């Protein structure tokens, strides 16, 4: 086996390299086409506006929207904030200080922090929020949302695909339910858009966030789809100023970034079916090879209803930090999150019932457009070797193999 160049990047759910075709499309907008698209009375402004218009068409074509429904932002975090806070404030049932709940919001406990935290802020300000808890497969169903609906529900925010475990929620069905009940439906589509087919009409979406750097575009640019008809969605603006982007997001447009995002969407539209097919085979190969060679590993989240390029595997009887150290040449994410003081197990894994120990010894491996079979094979070997070595050092693994039931062992406490 030929050794691929190291380190190997398998963290595409965290960010992706910028496609060279994207960079090429952006370059002229730094140095020659540098106008402000808001400048209406000279050609510099018109040229910049033309670049933005083209990008808007490219984004709209990828998601099945009208160009007018695309709002450019600085990324999915900002899009989520504009959508969730903006919808809550616009559609509230009772004013602040009335003593009654201002409105009810449904989201899910394994959403990205960029959804959870805006919801928690609204909760502090007098809205009531239901945080759905998906079962071990990690999937949020329309039935779960239906059971949580109340007369005063104003907003549902459920992500399309989960960034840690790659599971896919019942978006089209949840959207249908929301439309039947007259409830605004937002989805954080950051891990889905540009990878999997998206049509905001057929999928019944009112608001959808997405990001450039997760789809081979630049960092610091993203978008929000805001439905304009059936129903027309209104949002209270949370960024005030020059009134750009239909007033939803004031501020001079990031023209270079927007042009790059547009190009990334155009490329994604042409290439995503092939990418998904190829990466699905590679990911399956990775999972099958690892589980064939190692016992006591568990693939987290639903086995089929998942993104093709992402897997999350927990390894029993190994210590998480040692595992990360042992596979340093593989760039991936662990099931631990660094908080200010300590290493905490991932709240996503914890929520779907993965124990603390197993969560710490989990790896999220996310493949991308440039990932090769050689890289995957190298990764499998490295992981298998590391896990075996760590288990050789593990007294727990020894005891387990001797048939001792570890759950019944009385540990001495100091
Ligand atoms: C990366 C990510 C975000 C944040 O996107 P930015 O563009 O980096 O702000 C939000 N939600 C999900 C699901 C993500 O994966």
Coordinates of C-alpha atoms and ligand atoms in Angstrom, one line a residue:
X1 CA 0.0 0.0 0.0
X2 CA 1.3 3.4 -0.9
X3 CA 1.4 5.8 2.0
X4 CA -0.7 8.9 1.2
X5 CA 0.7 12.4 2.1
X6 CA 0.2 13.1 5.8
X7 CA -1.7 14.5 7.6
X8 CA -5.0 13.3 6.1
X9 CA -7.9 15.6 6.3
X10 CA -11.1 13.9 7.4
X11 CA -12.9 16.8 9.1
X12 CA -15.0 18.1 6.2
X13 CA -18.0 18.6 8.6
X14 CA -15.9 21.2 10.4
X15 CA -14.9 23.0 7.2
X16 CA -13.8 22.3 3.6
X17 CA -11.0 23.5 1.4
X18 CA -12.0 26.3 -1.0
X19 CA -12.4 24.9 -4.5
X20 CA -9.8 26.5 -6.8
X21 CA -12.6 27.4 -9.3
X22 CA -14.3 29.3 -6.4
X23 CA -11.1 31.2 -5.7
X24 CA -10.7 32.0 -9.4
X25 CA -14.2 33.4 -9.6
X26 CA -13.6 35.6 -6.5
X27 CA -10.2 37.1 -7.5
X28 CA -11.3 39.9 -9.8
X29 CA -13.7 41.2 -7.2
X30 CA -10.9 42.0 -4.8
X31 CA -8.8 44.2 -7.2
X32 CA -10.7 45.3 -10.3
X33 CA -14.4 44.8 -9.6
X34 CA -14.2 46.3 -6.1
X35 CA -17.3 48.5 -6.2
X36 CA -20.0 48.6 -3.6
X37 CA -23.1 47.0 -5.0
X38 CA -25.0 49.7 -3.1
X39 CA -23.4 52.4 -5.4
X40 CA -26.2 53.0 -7.9
X41 CA -24.7 55.7 -10.1
X42 CA -21.5 54.3 -11.5
X43 CA -20.2 51.2 -13.3
X44 CA -18.1 50.0 -10.3
X45 CA -21.3 49.6 -8.3
X46 CA -23.1 48.0 -11.2
X47 CA -20.3 45.5 -11.8
X48 CA -20.3 44.5 -8.2
X49 CA -24.1 44.2 -8.2
X50 CA -23.9 42.0 -11.3
X51 CA -21.5 39.6 -9.4
X52 CA -24.0 39.5 -6.5
X53 CA -27.0 38.9 -8.8
X54 CA -25.2 36.0 -10.5
X55 CA -24.4 34.5 -7.1
X56 CA -28.0 34.9 -6.0
X57 CA -29.2 33.0 -9.1
X58 CA -26.6 30.2 -8.4
X59 CA -27.7 29.8 -4.8
X60 CA -31.4 29.9 -5.7
X61 CA -30.9 27.3 -8.4
X62 CA -29.2 24.9 -5.9
X63 CA -32.1 25.1 -3.4
X64 CA -35.1 25.5 -5.7
X65 CA -35.8 29.1 -4.5
X66 CA -36.5 32.4 -6.2
X67 CA -33.5 34.8 -6.3
X68 CA -35.5 37.3 -4.2
X69 CA -35.7 34.7 -1.4
X70 CA -31.9 34.5 -0.9
X71 CA -30.4 36.7 1.9
X72 CA -26.6 36.8 2.2
X73 CA -25.1 36.7 5.6
X74 CA -21.8 36.1 7.3
X75 CA -22.5 32.4 7.7
X76 CA -24.9 29.9 9.2
X77 CA -24.5 31.2 12.7
X78 CA -25.8 34.6 11.7
X79 CA -28.5 33.1 9.5
X80 CA -29.8 31.0 12.4
X81 CA -29.9 34.1 14.7
X82 CA -31.7 36.2 12.1
X83 CA -34.2 33.5 11.4
X84 CA -35.0 32.3 14.9
X85 CA -34.9 35.6 16.8
X86 CA -36.4 37.4 13.8
X87 CA -39.4 35.0 13.5
X88 CA -40.0 34.8 17.3
X89 CA -40.2 38.6 17.7
X90 CA -42.3 38.9 14.5
X91 CA -44.8 36.2 15.4
X92 CA -45.0 36.5 19.2
X93 CA -48.5 36.0 20.6
X94 CA -48.2 38.1 23.7
X95 CA -46.0 41.1 24.3
X96 CA -43.1 41.0 26.7
X97 CA -44.2 41.9 30.2
X98 CA -47.8 40.7 29.8
X99 CA -47.2 37.9 32.2
X100 CA -48.2 35.4 29.6
X101 CA -45.8 33.2 27.5
X102 CA -44.8 35.2 24.4
X103 CA -45.0 32.2 22.2
X104 CA -43.9 28.5 22.0
X105 CA -40.9 27.3 20.0
X106 CA -39.9 23.7 19.2
X107 CA -36.3 22.7 18.6
X108 CA -34.1 19.7 19.4
X109 CA -31.5 19.1 22.0
X110 CA -28.9 17.9 19.5
X111 CA -29.0 21.1 17.3
X112 CA -25.9 23.1 16.8
X113 CA -25.1 25.8 19.4
X114 CA -26.0 28.4 16.8
X115 CA -29.6 27.2 17.1
X116 CA -29.7 26.3 20.8
X117 CA -28.3 29.5 22.1
X118 CA -30.6 31.9 20.3
X119 CA -33.5 29.7 21.6
X120 CA -32.2 29.8 25.1
X121 CA -31.9 33.6 24.9
X122 CA -35.6 33.8 23.8
X123 CA -36.5 31.5 26.7
X124 CA -35.0 33.9 29.1
X125 CA -36.9 36.7 27.5
X126 CA -40.3 35.0 28.0
X127 CA -40.8 32.5 25.2
X128 CA -41.3 28.9 26.0
X129 CA -39.1 26.4 24.3
X130 CA -39.5 22.6 23.9
X131 CA -36.1 20.9 23.3
X132 CA -37.1 17.5 21.7
X133 CA -35.0 14.5 22.8
X134 CA -34.4 12.1 19.9
X135 CA -34.0 8.4 20.6
X136 CA -30.7 6.5 20.2
X137 CA -30.9 6.7 16.4
X138 CA -30.7 10.5 16.7
X139 CA -33.6 11.2 14.3
X140 CA -36.2 13.8 14.9
X141 CA -39.5 12.6 13.3
X142 CA -42.7 14.6 12.4
X143 CA -44.5 12.7 15.1
X144 CA -42.2 14.0 17.8
X145 CA -42.8 17.5 16.5
X146 CA -46.6 16.9 16.3
X147 CA -46.8 15.7 19.8
X148 CA -45.0 18.8 21.1
X149 CA -47.2 21.3 19.1
X150 CA -49.4 23.7 21.1
X151 CA -52.0 26.3 20.2
X152 CA -49.4 29.0 20.8
X153 CA -46.5 27.3 18.9
X154 CA -45.1 29.9 16.5
X155 CA -41.8 28.4 15.3
X156 CA -40.2 25.1 14.7
X157 CA -36.4 24.9 14.2
X158 CA -35.1 21.4 13.3
X159 CA -31.7 20.9 11.6
X160 CA -31.7 18.9 8.3
X161 CA -28.6 16.7 9.1
X162 CA -26.7 16.6 12.3
X163 CA -23.1 17.9 12.2
X164 CA -21.7 15.3 14.7
X165 CA -23.5 12.1 13.8
X166 CA -24.7 12.8 10.3
X167 CA -28.3 11.7 10.9
X168 CA -31.1 13.1 8.6
X169 CA -34.3 14.3 10.1
X170 CA -37.8 14.1 8.6
X171 CA -37.7 17.6 7.2
X172 CA -40.3 17.3 4.4
X173 CA -42.8 15.8 6.8
X174 CA -42.1 18.3 9.6
X175 CA -42.4 21.1 7.0
X176 CA -45.8 19.8 5.9
X177 CA -47.0 19.6 9.5
X178 CA -45.9 23.2 10.2
X179 CA -47.7 24.4 7.0
X180 CA -50.9 22.7 8.1
X181 CA -50.7 24.3 11.5
X182 CA -49.6 27.7 10.3
X183 CA -46.3 27.5 12.2
X184 CA -43.1 29.0 10.7
X185 CA -40.5 26.3 9.9
X186 CA -36.8 26.9 10.0
X187 CA -34.1 24.4 9.3
X188 CA -30.4 24.7 9.8
X189 CA -29.3 23.2 6.5
X190 CA -25.6 23.8 6.9
X191 CA -24.5 20.1 6.6
X192 CA -27.1 19.2 4.0
X193 CA -27.3 22.0 1.4
X194 CA -24.7 21.5 -1.4
X195 CA -24.3 17.8 -0.5
X196 CA -27.8 16.5 -1.0
X197 CA -30.7 17.5 -3.2
X198 CA -32.7 20.4 -1.7
X199 CA -35.9 22.0 -2.9
X200 CA -37.5 24.4 -0.5
X201 CA -40.9 24.0 -2.3
X202 CA -41.1 20.3 -2.2
X203 CA -39.5 20.2 1.2
X204 CA -41.9 22.7 2.7
X205 CA -39.3 25.0 4.2
X206 CA -39.9 28.6 5.2
X207 CA -36.5 29.5 6.5
X208 CA -33.2 27.7 5.8
X209 CA -29.6 28.5 6.9
X210 CA -26.5 27.5 5.0
X211 CA -22.8 28.3 4.9
X212 CA -20.1 28.8 2.3
X213 CA -17.2 27.1 4.0
X214 CA -19.0 23.8 4.5
X215 CA -19.5 23.4 0.7
X216 CA -16.0 24.2 -0.7
X217 CA -16.7 28.0 -0.6
X218 CA -15.0 30.7 1.5
X219 CA -15.4 31.2 5.2
X220 CA -17.4 34.1 6.6
X221 CA -20.2 34.0 4.1
X222 CA -23.5 32.2 4.1
X223 CA -27.1 32.6 3.4
X224 CA -30.7 32.4 4.6
X225 CA -33.6 31.4 2.5
X226 CA -36.7 33.4 3.4
X227 CA -39.9 32.3 1.8
X228 CA -41.8 35.1 0.0
X229 CA -45.1 33.4 -0.9
X230 CA -47.4 30.7 0.5
X231 CA -46.8 31.8 3.1
X232 CA -44.8 35.1 3.0
X233 CA -42.5 35.0 6.0
X234 CA -41.7 38.2 7.8
X235 CA -38.9 38.7 10.3
X236 CA -38.2 41.4 12.8
X237 CA -34.8 42.7 11.8
X238 CA -32.0 42.2 14.4
X239 CA -29.3 43.9 12.4
X240 CA -30.2 47.6 11.7
X241 CA -28.5 49.9 9.3
X242 CA -28.4 50.5 5.6
X243 CA -31.3 48.2 4.8
X244 CA -29.4 45.8 2.5
X245 CA -30.8 42.4 1.8
X246 CA -34.4 43.4 2.0
X247 CA -33.7 44.9 5.4
X248 CA -33.0 41.4 6.9
X249 CA -29.3 42.0 7.1
X250 CA -27.9 45.5 6.9
X251 CA -24.3 46.0 6.0
X252 CA -22.2 46.4 2.9
X253 CA -22.3 43.1 1.1
X254 CA -19.3 40.8 1.2
X255 CA -19.1 40.8 -2.6
X256 CA -16.0 38.5 -2.9
X257 CA -17.4 36.0 -0.4
X258 CA -20.9 36.1 -2.0
X259 CA -19.4 35.5 -5.5
X260 CA -17.4 32.5 -4.0
X261 CA -20.5 31.1 -2.3
X262 CA -22.4 31.4 -5.6
X263 CA -19.7 29.6 -7.5
X264 CA -19.5 26.9 -4.8
X265 CA -23.3 26.4 -5.2
X266 CA -23.0 26.1 -9.0
X267 CA -20.3 23.4 -8.6
X268 CA -22.2 21.6 -5.9
X269 CA -25.3 21.4 -8.1
X270 CA -23.3 19.8 -10.9
X271 CA -21.2 17.5 -8.7
X272 CA -23.0 16.6 -5.6
X273 CA -24.7 13.4 -6.9
X274 CA -21.4 11.9 -8.0
X275 CA -19.6 13.1 -4.8
X276 CA -22.3 11.6 -2.6
X277 CA -22.3 8.2 -4.4
X278 CA -18.5 7.9 -4.3
X279 CA -18.2 9.1 -0.7
X280 CA -21.0 6.8 0.4
X281 CA -19.1 3.8 -0.9
X282 CA -15.9 5.0 0.8
X283 CA -17.6 5.7 4.1
X284 CA -19.2 2.2 4.1
X285 CA -15.8 0.7 3.4
X286 CA -14.3 2.6 6.3
X287 CA -17.1 1.5 8.7
X288 CA -17.0 -2.1 7.5
X289 CA -13.3 -2.4 7.7
X290 CA -13.0 -1.0 11.2
X291 CA -15.9 -3.0 12.6
X292 CA -14.6 -6.2 10.9
X293 CA -11.2 -5.9 12.7
X294 CA -12.3 -4.5 16.1
X295 CA -14.9 -5.7 18.6
X296 CA -16.6 -3.3 20.9
X297 CA -17.0 -0.4 18.5
X298 CA -20.3 1.2 17.9
X299 CA -21.4 3.5 15.0
X300 CA -23.5 6.3 16.4
X301 CA -26.8 7.4 15.0
X302 CA -29.1 5.7 12.5
X303 CA -27.2 3.4 10.1
X304 CA -29.0 4.3 6.9
X305 CA -30.7 7.7 7.4
X306 CA -27.4 9.5 7.4
X307 CA -25.2 11.7 5.3
X308 CA -23.1 9.5 2.9
X309 CA -19.7 11.1 3.8
X310 CA -19.9 11.2 7.7
X311 CA -19.4 8.5 10.3
X312 CA -19.1 8.7 14.1
X313 CA -17.6 5.7 15.8
X314 CA -17.1 5.0 19.5
X315 CA -14.4 2.5 20.6
X316 CA -14.9 0.7 23.9
X317 CA -12.0 0.2 26.3
X318 CA -9.8 3.0 25.0
X319 CA -9.2 6.3 26.6
X320 CA -10.3 9.2 24.4
X321 CA -7.4 11.5 24.7
X322 CA -4.9 8.7 24.1
X323 CA -6.8 7.7 21.0
X324 CA -6.7 11.2 19.6
X325 CA -2.9 11.4 20.3
X326 CA -2.4 8.0 18.7
X327 CA -4.0 9.0 15.4
X328 CA -2.6 12.5 15.3
X329 CA -1.8 12.2 11.5
X330 CA -5.6 11.9 10.9
X331 CA -7.3 15.3 11.2
X332 CA -10.7 14.5 12.6
X333 CA -13.0 15.4 15.5
X334 CA -13.4 13.6 18.8
X335 CA -16.4 13.1 21.0
X336 CA -15.0 15.6 23.5
X337 CA -15.6 19.3 23.5
X338 CA -13.1 21.6 25.1
X339 CA -14.9 23.8 27.5
X340 CA -13.0 26.5 29.4
X341 CA -12.0 24.3 32.3
X342 CA -12.2 20.7 31.1
X343 CA -12.8 18.1 28.4
X344 CA -16.6 17.5 28.3
X345 CA -18.2 14.6 26.5
X346 CA -20.1 15.8 23.4
X347 CA -23.6 16.9 24.4
X348 CA -24.9 15.3 21.1
X349 CA -23.6 11.9 21.9
X350 CA -24.7 12.2 25.5
X351 CA -28.2 13.1 24.5
X352 CA -28.6 10.0 22.3
X353 CA -27.5 7.8 25.2
X354 CA -23.8 7.3 24.5
X355 CA -22.1 7.0 27.9
X356 CA -19.4 9.5 28.9
X357 CA -16.5 7.1 28.5
X358 CA -17.7 6.0 25.0
X359 CA -18.4 9.6 24.0
X360 CA -14.8 10.5 24.9
X361 CA -13.5 7.7 22.8
X362 CA -15.5 8.6 19.7
X363 CA -14.1 9.8 16.4
X364 CA -16.1 11.8 13.8
X365 CA -14.6 11.1 10.4
X366 CA -16.1 13.2 7.6
X367 CA -14.9 12.6 4.0
X368 CA -14.8 15.2 1.2
X369 CA -14.3 15.8 -2.5
X370 CA -10.6 15.2 -2.4
X371 CA -10.7 12.1 -0.1
X372 CA -9.1 9.0 -1.7
X373 CA -9.4 5.3 -1.2
X374 CA -5.7 5.3 -0.1
X375 CA -6.4 7.9 2.6
X376 CA -9.4 5.8 3.9
X377 CA -7.3 2.6 3.9
X378 CA -4.5 4.4 5.8
X379 CA -7.0 5.7 8.3
X380 CA -8.5 2.3 8.9
X381 CA -5.1 0.8 9.6
X382 CA -4.0 3.6 11.8
X383 CA -7.2 3.5 13.9
X384 CA -7.2 -0.3 14.2
X385 CA -3.6 -0.3 15.2
X386 CA -4.1 2.5 17.8
X387 CA -7.2 0.9 19.3
X388 CA -5.5 -2.5 19.6
X389 CA -2.4 -1.0 21.2
X390 CA -4.4 1.0 23.7
X391 CA -6.5 -2.0 24.6
X392 CA -3.4 -4.0 25.3
X393 CA -2.7 -1.5 28.0
X394 CA -6.2 -1.5 29.4
X395 CA -6.9 -3.6 32.5
X396 CA -10.6 -3.2 31.9
X397 CA -10.3 -4.8 28.5
X398 CA -8.4 -7.7 30.2
X399 CA -11.1 -8.1 32.8
X400 CA -13.8 -8.0 30.2
X401 CA -12.1 -10.7 28.2
X402 CA -11.8 -12.9 31.3
X403 CA -15.6 -12.7 31.5
X404 CA -15.8 -10.3 34.4
X405 CA -19.0 -8.3 34.3
X406 CA -17.6 -4.8 34.7
X407 CA -21.0 -3.3 35.7
X408 CA -20.9 -5.5 38.8
X409 CA -17.4 -4.7 39.9
X410 CA -17.2 -2.8 43.2
X411 CA -14.6 -0.1 42.6
X412 CA -12.6 1.2 45.5
X413 CA -13.2 5.0 46.0
X414 CA -10.6 7.2 47.3
Ligands
LIG1 C1 -20.8 24.7 10.9 C2 -22.2 24.8 11.3 C3 -22.8 26.0 11.7 C4 -22.1 27.3 11.8 O1 -21.8 27.8 10.5 P1 -20.8 29.0 10.3 O2 -21.0 29.4 8.9 O3 -19.5 28.6 10.6 O4 -21.3 30.1 11.3 C5 -24.2 25.9 12.1 N1 -24.9 24.8 12.0 C6 -24.3 23.6 11.6 C7 -25.2 22.4 11.6 C8 -23.0 23.6 11.3 O5 -22.5 22.4 10.9

